[in-house]
Amino acid sequence: MKCNLLALAFGVRIGAAQAAETILGVYILSRHGDRTDKSHPPTKLTNLGYSQILASGEYFRNRYVAPLASQKILGVSSDEVVNSQIYVSTTDDTVLLNSAQAFLQGLYPAVGTLSGETLRNGSVIAGVNGGYQLIPIHVMNNGVNKEDATWLQGTSGCDAAIKSSKGFADSKEFKESKKETKEFYGSLENVWGSTFTSEQSDFANAYAIYDVVNYALTHNQTIPSPELLTGEAMLQLRTLADRQQWNLAFNASEPVRAIAGATFAADALSHLESIVKSKGSKSKIGIQFNAYGTFLSFSGLAQLPAASTDFYGLPDYGSSIAFELFTNEPVESFPDAKDINVRFLFHNGSTVNGGELTAFPLFGQEETELSWETFAKEMRAFSITTTDQWCRSCGNKGGVCATVSGDSHPIAHTTHHGLSAPVAGVVGALVTLVVILAVQGLIVAIAGLAIVKKKDIKGKKPESLSSAEPVKDEVFDSSPRQWLL
């Protein structure tokens, strides 16, 4: 998305504390930080990316968690994390998992001597690594090495969504874009060298090309023919990548293409619903880390381009969505559902350079504040909430769908925090793991975040959309799932 997004008239800047309201809970979707490009696997989170997401975690701490937080959540623990108050999920993607670690380090930093324990015999055991806090990350493993996958539907597992996205290559818009931009891409071939052949240097590889060039401009000390990368050329590369990826992620006449947005909507609604029904006794903070395909497909389903056409564009590294539950008055106890409202907020890019979350209207409406009842109704309209619903939408017959075909009843499972969500299957490709952030593991992760240096922009040649399957981008998981068994 273009960086002027936060200044749009439809956006409402939400910054200083609003004394007349109380935040009751939040659900956050975060994109990962800066990473190496997808055309040169294995893809890794860079040191820059880690610092971006760490800054995002610190931002959300100062907004919702810290003792003097501007919008402190009712009843949330400020310093020592209470694991029952937070639920963090992601896929088994290395870049996303490392981003989650960085975010949590900023949200709940080390607490020093507060984490010490006194044993029965009187011995005092100090907290390790300055009181580093261990926070569970619930990770779904679908058996795919997704950090190296580069097409947004590549491992979704949804047959109909994959077919729908591939169908974009047969559209008039795609063919015209490919023809009209061939000369433009050809004029820049010296920049990416052998990474893409002349045949592959076209709109079919719009995102892959932009990804390679964007990484090189940020990290490489030398770039072939740098004079070709003018501001105008970079803007066109980005705009074409935006156009291509939006069309792969969403199509109003084929909702199944946005399957990732539909399952994300179900996750977000389920978490917020658990907060409301439990009157705040369940997880007050929900955080999901995912790739930009989820942002794009949800934006389409939620009609966000009606609020700003910039939602057609790719969200920058470190971008965040937040759904806030709040009541329009200061309270000390959890209110009734009829007194609860929901607000959608977005920040494009990392908060490392400042900036605030901005509120935007959902569902084509004008108001940025919706009643809980209205919000839940609108979200349910396009959410995929059951395994049976997912299988029917996707047309899948095998795997987990083999056991639910023909069954019209929802198949659900309740997590530790009371959420009702699709069952992904107990065995097979979809396996849910719980990863505890041990200090040793964090150190290893940080040590492995070295920036990949390249003398030239060369590497594995991607397949072309027209010759094989669509140009790949970060995978967003849209399979029916249960984050924690």
CSV table of C-alpha atoms in Angstrom, one decimal:
chain,number,residue,atom,x,y,z
A,1,MET,CA,0.0,0.0,0.0
A,2,LYS,CA,1.1,3.5,-0.6
A,3,CYS,CA,2.6,5.3,2.3
A,4,ASN,CA,0.0,8.1,2.2
A,5,LEU,CA,-2.7,5.7,3.4
A,6,LEU,CA,-2.7,7.1,6.9
A,7,ALA,CA,-3.5,10.6,5.7
A,8,LEU,CA,-6.7,9.7,3.8
A,9,ALA,CA,-9.9,11.5,4.6
A,10,PHE,CA,-11.7,8.3,5.5
A,11,GLY,CA,-9.1,7.4,8.0
A,12,VAL,CA,-9.6,8.5,11.6
A,13,ARG,CA,-6.3,9.0,13.5
A,14,ILE,CA,-6.5,7.2,16.9
A,15,GLY,CA,-3.7,8.4,19.1
A,16,ALA,CA,-4.0,9.9,22.5
A,17,ALA,CA,-5.9,8.2,25.3
A,18,GLN,CA,-9.7,8.6,25.0
A,19,ALA,CA,-10.9,9.0,28.5
A,20,ALA,CA,-14.5,8.5,27.6
A,21,GLU,CA,-14.1,4.8,26.5
A,22,THR,CA,-12.7,1.6,27.8
A,23,ILE,CA,-10.8,-1.0,25.7
A,24,LEU,CA,-12.1,-4.5,26.5
A,25,GLY,CA,-10.0,-6.7,24.1
A,26,VAL,CA,-8.2,-6.7,20.8
A,27,TYR,CA,-7.4,-9.1,17.9
A,28,ILE,CA,-4.3,-8.2,15.8
A,29,LEU,CA,-3.2,-9.4,12.4
A,30,SER,CA,0.5,-8.6,11.7
A,31,ARG,CA,2.5,-9.1,8.6
A,32,HIS,CA,6.2,-10.1,9.1
A,33,GLY,CA,9.1,-7.8,8.8
A,34,ASP,CA,11.7,-7.3,6.1
A,35,ARG,CA,13.0,-10.6,4.6
A,36,THR,CA,15.2,-11.9,1.9
A,37,ASP,CA,13.5,-12.3,-1.5
A,38,LYS,CA,11.5,-15.3,-2.4
A,39,SER,CA,13.5,-16.0,-5.6
A,40,HIS,CA,16.6,-17.0,-3.6
A,41,PRO,CA,15.5,-19.5,-1.0
A,42,PRO,CA,15.7,-20.2,1.9
A,43,THR,CA,13.9,-17.0,2.8
A,44,LYS,CA,14.9,-15.5,6.1
A,45,LEU,CA,13.8,-12.6,8.3
A,46,THR,CA,16.6,-10.0,8.2
A,47,ASN,CA,17.9,-8.0,11.2
A,48,LEU,CA,16.0,-5.1,9.8
A,49,GLY,CA,12.9,-7.1,9.7
A,50,TYR,CA,13.4,-8.3,13.3
A,51,SER,CA,13.8,-4.8,14.5
A,52,GLN,CA,10.7,-3.7,12.6
A,53,ILE,CA,8.5,-6.3,14.3
A,54,LEU,CA,10.1,-5.7,17.7
A,55,ALA,CA,9.2,-2.0,17.3
A,56,SER,CA,5.6,-3.1,16.5
A,57,GLY,CA,5.4,-5.1,19.6
A,58,GLU,CA,6.6,-2.2,21.7
A,59,TYR,CA,4.0,0.0,20.0
A,60,PHE,CA,1.2,-2.3,20.9
A,61,ARG,CA,2.6,-2.6,24.4
A,62,ASN,CA,2.4,1.2,24.8
A,63,ARG,CA,-1.1,1.2,23.4
A,64,TYR,CA,-2.7,-1.7,25.2
A,65,VAL,CA,-0.5,-3.2,27.9
A,66,ALA,CA,1.9,-0.9,29.7
A,67,PRO,CA,1.0,0.6,33.1
A,68,LEU,CA,0.4,4.0,31.4
A,69,ALA,CA,-0.8,2.6,28.1
A,70,SER,CA,-2.8,5.1,26.0
A,71,GLN,CA,-5.7,2.6,25.4
A,72,LYS,CA,-5.0,0.0,28.2
A,73,ILE,CA,-7.1,-3.1,28.0
A,74,LEU,CA,-9.4,-3.6,31.0
A,75,GLY,CA,-7.8,-6.0,33.5
A,76,VAL,CA,-4.7,-6.9,31.4
A,77,SER,CA,-1.5,-7.7,33.2
A,78,SER,CA,1.1,-5.0,32.4
A,79,ASP,CA,4.5,-6.4,33.2
A,80,GLU,CA,4.4,-10.1,33.9
A,81,VAL,CA,2.5,-11.9,31.1
A,82,VAL,CA,-0.5,-14.0,32.1
A,83,ASN,CA,-0.7,-16.7,29.4
A,84,SER,CA,-4.4,-17.1,29.8
A,85,GLN,CA,-4.8,-13.5,28.7
A,86,ILE,CA,-3.0,-13.8,25.4
A,87,TYR,CA,-3.3,-16.2,22.4
A,88,VAL,CA,-0.7,-16.0,19.6
A,89,SER,CA,-0.9,-18.1,16.4
A,90,THR,CA,0.9,-18.4,13.1
A,91,THR,CA,1.7,-21.0,10.4
A,92,ASP,CA,4.9,-23.1,10.3
A,93,ASP,CA,6.7,-20.4,8.2
A,94,THR,CA,10.1,-19.5,9.5
A,95,VAL,CA,9.8,-15.8,8.7
A,96,LEU,CA,6.4,-15.6,10.4
A,97,LEU,CA,7.5,-17.6,13.4
A,98,ASN,CA,10.6,-15.4,13.9
A,99,SER,CA,8.4,-12.3,13.5
A,100,ALA,CA,6.1,-13.6,16.2
A,101,GLN,CA,9.1,-14.0,18.6
A,102,ALA,CA,10.2,-10.5,17.9
A,103,PHE,CA,6.7,-9.0,18.4
A,104,LEU,CA,6.3,-10.8,21.8
A,105,GLN,CA,9.7,-9.6,22.9
A,106,GLY,CA,8.4,-6.0,22.5
A,107,LEU,CA,4.9,-6.6,23.9
A,108,TYR,CA,6.1,-8.3,27.1
A,109,PRO,CA,9.9,-7.6,27.5
A,110,ALA,CA,12.1,-9.1,30.2
A,111,VAL,CA,11.0,-8.3,33.7
A,112,GLY,CA,14.3,-8.7,35.6
A,113,THR,CA,14.0,-9.8,39.2
A,114,LEU,CA,10.2,-9.9,39.0
A,115,SER,CA,10.5,-13.3,37.4
A,116,GLY,CA,12.5,-14.9,40.3
A,117,GLU,CA,11.1,-17.9,42.1
A,118,THR,CA,11.6,-18.9,45.8
A,119,LEU,CA,11.7,-22.6,46.4
A,120,ARG,CA,10.4,-24.4,49.5
A,121,ASN,CA,13.9,-24.6,50.9
A,122,GLY,CA,14.3,-20.9,50.6
A,123,SER,CA,16.5,-20.9,47.5
A,124,VAL,CA,15.9,-18.1,45.1
A,125,ILE,CA,16.0,-18.9,41.4
A,126,ALA,CA,16.5,-15.8,39.3
A,127,GLY,CA,14.7,-15.4,36.0
A,128,VAL,CA,16.9,-16.5,33.0
A,129,ASN,CA,18.3,-13.9,30.6
A,130,GLY,CA,17.2,-11.0,32.7
A,131,GLY,CA,13.7,-12.3,33.3
A,132,TYR,CA,12.9,-13.2,29.7
A,133,GLN,CA,9.2,-14.1,29.4
A,134,LEU,CA,8.1,-17.4,27.9
A,135,ILE,CA,5.0,-17.0,25.8
A,136,PRO,CA,3.4,-19.9,23.8
A,137,ILE,CA,3.0,-19.6,20.1
A,138,HIS,CA,0.4,-21.9,18.6
A,139,VAL,CA,1.8,-23.1,15.3
A,140,MET,CA,0.0,-25.1,12.6
A,141,ASN,CA,2.2,-27.3,10.5
A,142,ASN,CA,0.7,-28.4,7.2
A,143,GLY,CA,3.8,-30.2,6.0
A,144,VAL,CA,5.0,-27.5,3.5
A,145,ASN,CA,8.2,-25.6,3.7
A,146,LYS,CA,6.3,-22.3,3.2
A,147,GLU,CA,9.2,-19.9,3.7
A,148,ASP,CA,10.3,-20.8,0.2
A,149,ALA,CA,6.9,-20.8,-1.4
A,150,THR,CA,6.0,-17.7,-3.3
A,151,TRP,CA,2.5,-18.0,-4.6
A,152,LEU,CA,-0.3,-16.9,-2.3
A,153,GLN,CA,-2.5,-19.9,-3.1
A,154,GLY,CA,0.4,-22.3,-3.4
A,155,THR,CA,-0.3,-24.3,-0.2
A,156,SER,CA,-3.8,-23.2,0.7
A,157,GLY,CA,-5.0,-26.6,0.0
A,158,CYS,CA,-8.3,-25.2,-1.3
A,159,ASP,CA,-8.8,-26.7,-4.8
A,160,ALA,CA,-11.4,-24.1,-5.9
A,161,ALA,CA,-9.3,-21.2,-4.7
A,162,ILE,CA,-6.2,-22.4,-6.5
A,163,LYS,CA,-8.3,-22.9,-9.7
A,164,SER,CA,-9.8,-19.4,-9.3
A,165,SER,CA,-6.5,-17.7,-8.9
A,166,LYS,CA,-5.0,-19.6,-11.9
A,167,GLY,CA,-8.0,-18.4,-13.9
A,168,PHE,CA,-6.7,-14.9,-13.7
A,169,ALA,CA,-4.1,-15.8,-16.3
A,170,ASP,CA,-7.0,-16.4,-18.8
A,171,SER,CA,-8.6,-13.0,-18.1
A,172,LYS,CA,-8.7,-10.1,-20.5
A,173,GLU,CA,-7.2,-7.8,-17.8
A,174,PHE,CA,-4.2,-10.1,-17.4
A,175,LYS,CA,-3.5,-10.5,-21.1
A,176,GLU,CA,-3.8,-6.8,-21.7
A,177,SER,CA,-1.5,-6.0,-18.7
A,178,LYS,CA,1.1,-8.5,-19.9
A,179,LYS,CA,1.1,-7.1,-23.4
A,180,GLU,CA,1.1,-3.4,-22.4
A,181,THR,CA,4.0,-3.8,-19.9
A,182,LYS,CA,6.3,-6.2,-21.8
A,183,GLU,CA,8.4,-3.3,-23.1
A,184,PHE,CA,8.7,-1.7,-19.6
A,185,TYR,CA,9.9,-5.0,-18.1
A,186,GLY,CA,12.3,-5.6,-21.0
A,187,SER,CA,13.9,-2.2,-20.4
A,188,LEU,CA,14.9,-3.3,-16.9
A,189,GLU,CA,16.3,-6.8,-17.6
A,190,ASN,CA,19.9,-5.7,-16.9
A,191,VAL,CA,18.9,-5.0,-13.3
A,192,TRP,CA,17.8,-8.6,-12.4
A,193,GLY,CA,20.2,-10.4,-14.8
A,194,SER,CA,19.7,-14.1,-15.0
A,195,THR,CA,17.2,-14.3,-12.2
A,196,PHE,CA,14.5,-13.9,-14.8
A,197,THR,CA,14.9,-14.8,-18.5
A,198,SER,CA,13.6,-12.4,-21.2
A,199,GLU,CA,10.5,-14.5,-21.5
A,200,GLN,CA,9.9,-14.4,-17.8
A,201,SER,CA,10.4,-10.6,-17.5
A,202,ASP,CA,6.8,-9.6,-17.8
A,203,PHE,CA,3.6,-9.0,-15.8
A,204,ALA,CA,3.2,-12.7,-15.1
A,205,ASN,CA,6.1,-12.3,-12.7
A,206,ALA,CA,5.2,-8.8,-11.5
A,207,TYR,CA,5.5,-9.6,-7.8
A,208,ALA,CA,8.5,-11.8,-8.0
A,209,ILE,CA,10.4,-9.2,-10.0
A,210,TYR,CA,9.4,-6.4,-7.6
A,211,ASP,CA,10.4,-8.6,-4.6
A,212,VAL,CA,13.9,-9.2,-6.0
A,213,VAL,CA,14.5,-5.5,-6.8
A,214,ASN,CA,13.1,-4.2,-3.6
A,215,TYR,CA,15.3,-6.5,-1.5
A,216,ALA,CA,18.4,-5.5,-3.6
A,217,LEU,CA,17.7,-1.8,-3.1
A,218,THR,CA,17.5,-2.3,0.6
A,219,HIS,CA,20.4,-4.6,1.2
A,220,ASN,CA,22.8,-5.0,-1.8
A,221,GLN,CA,25.9,-2.9,-1.9
A,222,THR,CA,26.0,-3.0,-5.7
A,223,ILE,CA,23.2,-3.3,-8.2
A,224,PRO,CA,23.6,-3.8,-12.0
A,225,SER,CA,22.5,-0.8,-14.0
A,226,PRO,CA,21.2,1.2,-11.0
A,227,GLU,CA,20.5,4.2,-13.2
A,228,LEU,CA,17.5,2.3,-14.6
A,229,LEU,CA,15.8,2.1,-11.2
A,230,THR,CA,14.3,5.6,-11.2
A,231,GLY,CA,11.6,6.6,-8.7
A,232,GLU,CA,9.1,6.3,-11.6
A,233,ALA,CA,10.3,2.9,-12.5
A,234,MET,CA,10.1,1.6,-8.9
A,235,LEU,CA,6.6,3.1,-8.6
A,236,GLN,CA,5.5,1.2,-11.7
A,237,LEU,CA,7.1,-2.0,-10.5
A,238,ARG,CA,5.2,-1.7,-7.2
A,239,THR,CA,1.9,-0.7,-8.8
A,240,LEU,CA,2.0,-3.7,-11.2
A,241,ALA,CA,2.8,-6.0,-8.4
A,242,ASP,CA,-0.1,-4.6,-6.4
A,243,ARG,CA,-2.4,-5.2,-9.4
A,244,GLN,CA,-1.3,-8.7,-10.0
A,245,GLN,CA,-1.5,-9.8,-6.4
A,246,TRP,CA,-4.8,-8.2,-5.7
A,247,ASN,CA,-6.3,-10.1,-8.6
A,248,LEU,CA,-4.8,-13.4,-7.4
A,249,ALA,CA,-6.1,-12.8,-3.8
A,250,PHE,CA,-9.7,-11.5,-4.5
A,251,ASN,CA,-12.4,-11.5,-7.1
A,252,ALA,CA,-15.9,-10.2,-6.3
A,253,SER,CA,-17.6,-12.7,-8.6
A,254,GLU,CA,-15.5,-15.6,-7.2
A,255,PRO,CA,-15.5,-15.3,-3.4
A,256,VAL,CA,-13.6,-18.6,-2.9
A,257,ARG,CA,-10.5,-16.9,-4.2
A,258,ALA,CA,-10.4,-15.0,-1.0
A,259,ILE,CA,-10.6,-18.2,1.2
A,260,ALA,CA,-7.7,-17.0,3.4
A,261,GLY,CA,-9.6,-13.8,4.2
A,262,ALA,CA,-12.8,-15.8,5.0
A,263,THR,CA,-11.0,-18.1,7.4
A,264,PHE,CA,-9.1,-15.2,9.0
A,265,ALA,CA,-12.4,-13.5,9.5
A,266,ALA,CA,-13.7,-16.6,11.3
A,267,ASP,CA,-10.6,-16.6,13.6
A,268,ALA,CA,-10.9,-13.0,14.5
A,269,LEU,CA,-14.6,-13.2,15.1
A,270,SER,CA,-14.3,-16.3,17.2
A,271,HIS,CA,-11.6,-14.8,19.4
A,272,LEU,CA,-13.5,-11.5,19.9
A,273,GLU,CA,-16.7,-13.5,20.6
A,274,SER,CA,-15.0,-15.5,23.3
A,275,ILE,CA,-14.0,-12.2,25.0
A,276,VAL,CA,-17.6,-11.0,24.9
A,277,LYS,CA,-19.2,-14.2,26.0
A,278,SER,CA,-16.7,-14.8,28.9
A,279,LYS,CA,-17.0,-11.1,29.9
A,280,GLY,CA,-13.3,-10.6,29.5
A,281,SER,CA,-12.1,-13.7,31.4
A,282,LYS,CA,-10.8,-15.4,28.3
A,283,SER,CA,-7.8,-14.2,26.2
A,284,LYS,CA,-8.0,-10.4,26.1
A,285,ILE,CA,-5.3,-10.2,23.3
A,286,GLY,CA,-5.3,-12.3,20.2
A,287,ILE,CA,-2.5,-12.0,17.7
A,288,GLN,CA,-2.1,-13.8,14.3
A,289,PHE,CA,1.0,-13.5,12.1
A,290,ASN,CA,0.4,-14.1,8.5
A,291,ALA,CA,1.4,-13.1,5.0
A,292,TYR,CA,0.0,-10.3,2.9
A,293,GLY,CA,-2.4,-12.5,1.0
A,294,THR,CA,-4.5,-12.6,4.1
A,295,PHE,CA,-4.6,-8.8,4.2
A,296,LEU,CA,-5.6,-8.5,0.6
A,297,SER,CA,-8.3,-11.1,0.6
A,298,PHE,CA,-9.8,-9.9,3.8
A,299,SER,CA,-9.7,-6.3,2.5
A,300,GLY,CA,-11.8,-7.4,-0.5
A,301,LEU,CA,-14.3,-9.3,1.5
A,302,ALA,CA,-14.7,-6.5,4.1
A,303,GLN,CA,-15.1,-3.9,1.2
A,304,LEU,CA,-12.2,-1.8,2.5
A,305,PRO,CA,-11.4,-0.3,-0.9
A,306,ALA,CA,-14.6,1.6,-0.5
A,307,ALA,CA,-12.9,3.5,2.3
A,308,SER,CA,-9.6,3.9,0.5
A,309,THR,CA,-8.4,2.6,-2.9
A,310,ASP,CA,-5.0,2.1,-1.3
A,311,PHE,CA,-6.4,-1.1,0.1
A,312,TYR,CA,-6.0,-2.6,-3.3
A,313,GLY,CA,-2.2,-2.4,-2.7
A,314,LEU,CA,0.2,-4.7,-0.9
A,315,PRO,CA,0.7,-3.9,2.8
A,316,ASP,CA,4.3,-3.0,3.7
A,317,TYR,CA,6.5,-5.1,5.9
A,318,GLY,CA,5.3,-4.9,9.6
A,319,SER,CA,1.8,-3.8,8.7
A,320,SER,CA,-0.9,-4.4,11.3
A,321,ILE,CA,-4.7,-4.7,11.5
A,322,ALA,CA,-6.4,-4.4,14.9
A,323,PHE,CA,-10.0,-5.1,15.9
A,324,GLU,CA,-10.7,-3.2,19.1
A,325,LEU,CA,-13.6,-4.2,21.4
A,326,PHE,CA,-14.6,-1.1,23.5
A,327,THR,CA,-17.4,0.6,25.3
A,328,ASN,CA,-18.1,4.3,25.1
A,329,GLU,CA,-17.6,5.1,28.7
A,330,PRO,CA,-15.1,4.4,31.5
A,331,VAL,CA,-16.0,1.2,33.3
A,332,GLU,CA,-14.4,-1.0,35.9
A,333,SER,CA,-16.3,-4.2,35.1
A,334,PHE,CA,-17.1,-5.8,31.8
A,335,PRO,CA,-20.3,-4.4,30.2
A,336,ASP,CA,-23.2,-6.2,28.5
A,337,ALA,CA,-22.8,-7.1,24.9
A,338,LYS,CA,-25.4,-4.4,23.9
A,339,ASP,CA,-23.0,-1.8,25.2
A,340,ILE,CA,-19.9,-3.1,23.3
A,341,ASN,CA,-18.6,-1.6,20.0
A,342,VAL,CA,-16.0,-2.7,17.5
A,343,ARG,CA,-13.4,-0.5,15.7
A,344,PHE,CA,-11.2,-1.6,12.8
A,345,LEU,CA,-7.7,0.0,12.6
A,346,PHE,CA,-4.8,-0.3,10.3
A,347,HIS,CA,-1.2,0.8,10.2
A,348,ASN,CA,0.7,0.4,6.9
A,349,GLY,CA,4.3,-0.7,7.6
A,350,SER,CA,6.3,-0.9,10.8
A,351,THR,CA,5.9,1.6,13.6
A,352,VAL,CA,9.7,1.9,13.8
A,353,ASN,CA,9.4,5.3,12.1
A,354,GLY,CA,6.4,6.4,14.1
A,355,GLY,CA,2.8,6.7,13.0
A,356,GLU,CA,-0.4,5.6,14.6
A,357,LEU,CA,-3.1,3.1,13.9
A,358,THR,CA,-5.9,4.6,11.8
A,359,ALA,CA,-9.6,3.7,11.9
A,360,PHE,CA,-11.4,2.8,8.7
A,361,PRO,CA,-15.0,1.9,8.1
A,362,LEU,CA,-15.8,-1.7,7.3
A,363,PHE,CA,-18.3,-3.4,5.0
A,364,GLY,CA,-18.9,-0.3,2.8
A,365,GLN,CA,-20.3,1.7,5.7
A,366,GLU,CA,-19.4,5.2,6.7
A,367,GLU,CA,-19.0,4.8,10.5
A,368,THR,CA,-15.8,3.6,12.0
A,369,GLU,CA,-17.6,2.4,15.1
A,370,LEU,CA,-20.0,-0.5,14.8
A,371,SER,CA,-22.1,-2.2,17.5
A,372,TRP,CA,-20.9,-5.6,18.4
A,373,GLU,CA,-24.1,-7.1,17.0
A,374,THR,CA,-23.7,-5.4,13.6
A,375,PHE,CA,-20.0,-6.3,13.4
A,376,ALA,CA,-20.6,-10.0,14.2
A,377,LYS,CA,-23.4,-10.2,11.7
A,378,GLU,CA,-21.4,-8.7,8.9
A,379,MET,CA,-18.3,-10.8,9.6
A,380,ARG,CA,-20.4,-14.0,9.7
A,381,ALA,CA,-21.7,-13.2,6.3
A,382,PHE,CA,-18.4,-14.2,4.6
A,383,SER,CA,-16.6,-16.2,7.3
A,384,ILE,CA,-15.7,-19.8,6.8
A,385,THR,CA,-16.3,-21.3,10.2
A,386,THR,CA,-16.6,-25.1,9.8
A,387,THR,CA,-14.7,-27.8,8.2
A,388,ASP,CA,-17.8,-28.9,6.2
A,389,GLN,CA,-18.2,-25.3,5.0
A,390,TRP,CA,-14.6,-25.1,3.9
A,391,CYS,CA,-14.7,-28.5,2.1
A,392,ARG,CA,-17.9,-27.5,0.3
A,393,SER,CA,-16.5,-24.1,-0.7
A,394,CYS,CA,-13.2,-25.5,-1.9
A,395,GLY,CA,-14.7,-28.6,-3.5
A,396,ASN,CA,-12.1,-30.8,-1.8
A,397,LYS,CA,-12.9,-34.5,-1.4
A,398,GLY,CA,-9.8,-36.1,0.1
A,399,GLY,CA,-7.9,-35.7,3.3
A,400,VAL,CA,-9.9,-34.2,6.2
A,401,CYS,CA,-12.8,-33.5,3.7
A,402,ALA,CA,-13.3,-37.2,3.1
A,403,THR,CA,-14.7,-37.6,6.6
A,404,VAL,CA,-17.1,-34.6,6.4
A,405,SER,CA,-18.5,-34.8,2.8
A,406,GLY,CA,-22.2,-34.9,2.9
A,407,ASP,CA,-22.4,-33.9,6.5
A,408,SER,CA,-24.3,-30.6,6.8
A,409,HIS,CA,-23.5,-30.1,10.5
A,410,PRO,CA,-20.7,-27.8,11.7
A,411,ILE,CA,-17.7,-29.7,13.0
A,412,ALA,CA,-16.1,-27.6,15.7
A,413,HIS,CA,-13.6,-27.9,18.5
A,414,THR,CA,-13.1,-25.6,21.5
A,415,THR,CA,-9.6,-24.4,22.2
A,416,HIS,CA,-8.2,-23.6,25.6
A,417,HIS,CA,-9.6,-20.1,25.4
A,418,GLY,CA,-13.1,-21.2,24.4
A,419,LEU,CA,-12.9,-20.4,20.7
A,420,SER,CA,-15.0,-22.4,18.3
A,421,ALA,CA,-13.2,-23.0,15.0
A,422,PRO,CA,-12.8,-25.6,12.2
A,423,VAL,CA,-11.2,-28.9,13.0
A,424,ALA,CA,-8.2,-29.4,10.8
A,425,GLY,CA,-7.9,-33.1,11.5
A,426,VAL,CA,-5.9,-35.0,14.1
A,427,VAL,CA,-3.5,-36.7,11.8
A,428,GLY,CA,-2.1,-36.2,8.4
A,429,ALA,CA,-0.8,-33.0,6.9
A,430,LEU,CA,-2.5,-30.6,9.3
A,431,VAL,CA,-0.9,-30.9,12.7
A,432,THR,CA,-1.1,-28.3,15.4
A,433,LEU,CA,1.9,-27.7,17.6
A,434,VAL,CA,2.5,-25.5,20.6
A,435,VAL,CA,5.9,-23.8,20.5
A,436,ILE,CA,7.3,-22.4,23.7
A,437,LEU,CA,9.7,-19.6,23.3
A,438,ALA,CA,12.7,-20.9,25.2
A,439,VAL,CA,15.6,-18.5,25.7
A,440,GLN,CA,18.0,-20.9,24.0
A,441,GLY,CA,15.7,-21.1,21.0
A,442,LEU,CA,15.4,-17.3,20.7
A,443,ILE,CA,19.2,-16.9,20.8
A,444,VAL,CA,19.5,-19.4,18.0
A,445,ALA,CA,16.8,-17.6,16.0
A,446,ILE,CA,18.5,-14.3,16.4
A,447,ALA,CA,21.9,-15.7,15.5
A,448,GLY,CA,20.4,-17.0,12.3
A,449,LEU,CA,19.0,-13.7,11.1
A,450,ALA,CA,22.1,-12.6,9.1
A,451,ILE,CA,21.3,-10.6,6.0
A,452,VAL,CA,22.0,-12.5,2.8
A,453,LYS,CA,24.6,-10.7,0.8
A,454,LYS,CA,24.5,-11.0,-3.0
A,455,LYS,CA,27.0,-9.6,-5.5
A,456,ASP,CA,24.4,-9.9,-8.2
A,457,ILE,CA,20.7,-10.5,-8.3
A,458,LYS,CA,20.9,-14.1,-9.4
A,459,GLY,CA,19.3,-17.3,-8.3
A,460,LYS,CA,16.7,-19.9,-9.0
A,461,LYS,CA,14.5,-19.2,-12.0
A,462,PRO,CA,10.8,-19.0,-11.2
A,463,GLU,CA,8.2,-20.6,-13.4
A,464,SER,CA,6.1,-18.2,-15.4
A,465,LEU,CA,2.4,-17.9,-14.7
A,466,SER,CA,1.6,-18.5,-18.4
A,467,SER,CA,3.8,-21.6,-18.6
A,468,ALA,CA,3.0,-23.3,-15.3
A,469,GLU,CA,1.3,-22.0,-12.3
A,470,PRO,CA,0.8,-18.4,-11.1
A,471,VAL,CA,3.8,-16.5,-9.8
A,472,LYS,CA,4.1,-17.4,-6.2
A,473,ASP,CA,4.1,-15.2,-3.2
A,474,GLU,CA,4.1,-15.7,0.5
A,475,VAL,CA,1.8,-18.4,1.4
A,476,PHE,CA,-1.2,-17.6,3.6
A,477,ASP,CA,-2.8,-20.7,5.1
A,478,SER,CA,-6.5,-21.1,4.3
A,479,SER,CA,-7.0,-24.7,5.2
A,480,PRO,CA,-9.7,-25.6,7.7
A,481,ARG,CA,-7.9,-25.5,11.0
A,482,GLN,CA,-7.8,-25.6,14.7
A,483,TRP,CA,-4.9,-23.6,16.2
A,484,LEU,CA,-4.7,-25.7,19.4
A,485,LEU,CA,-6.1,-29.2,19.8
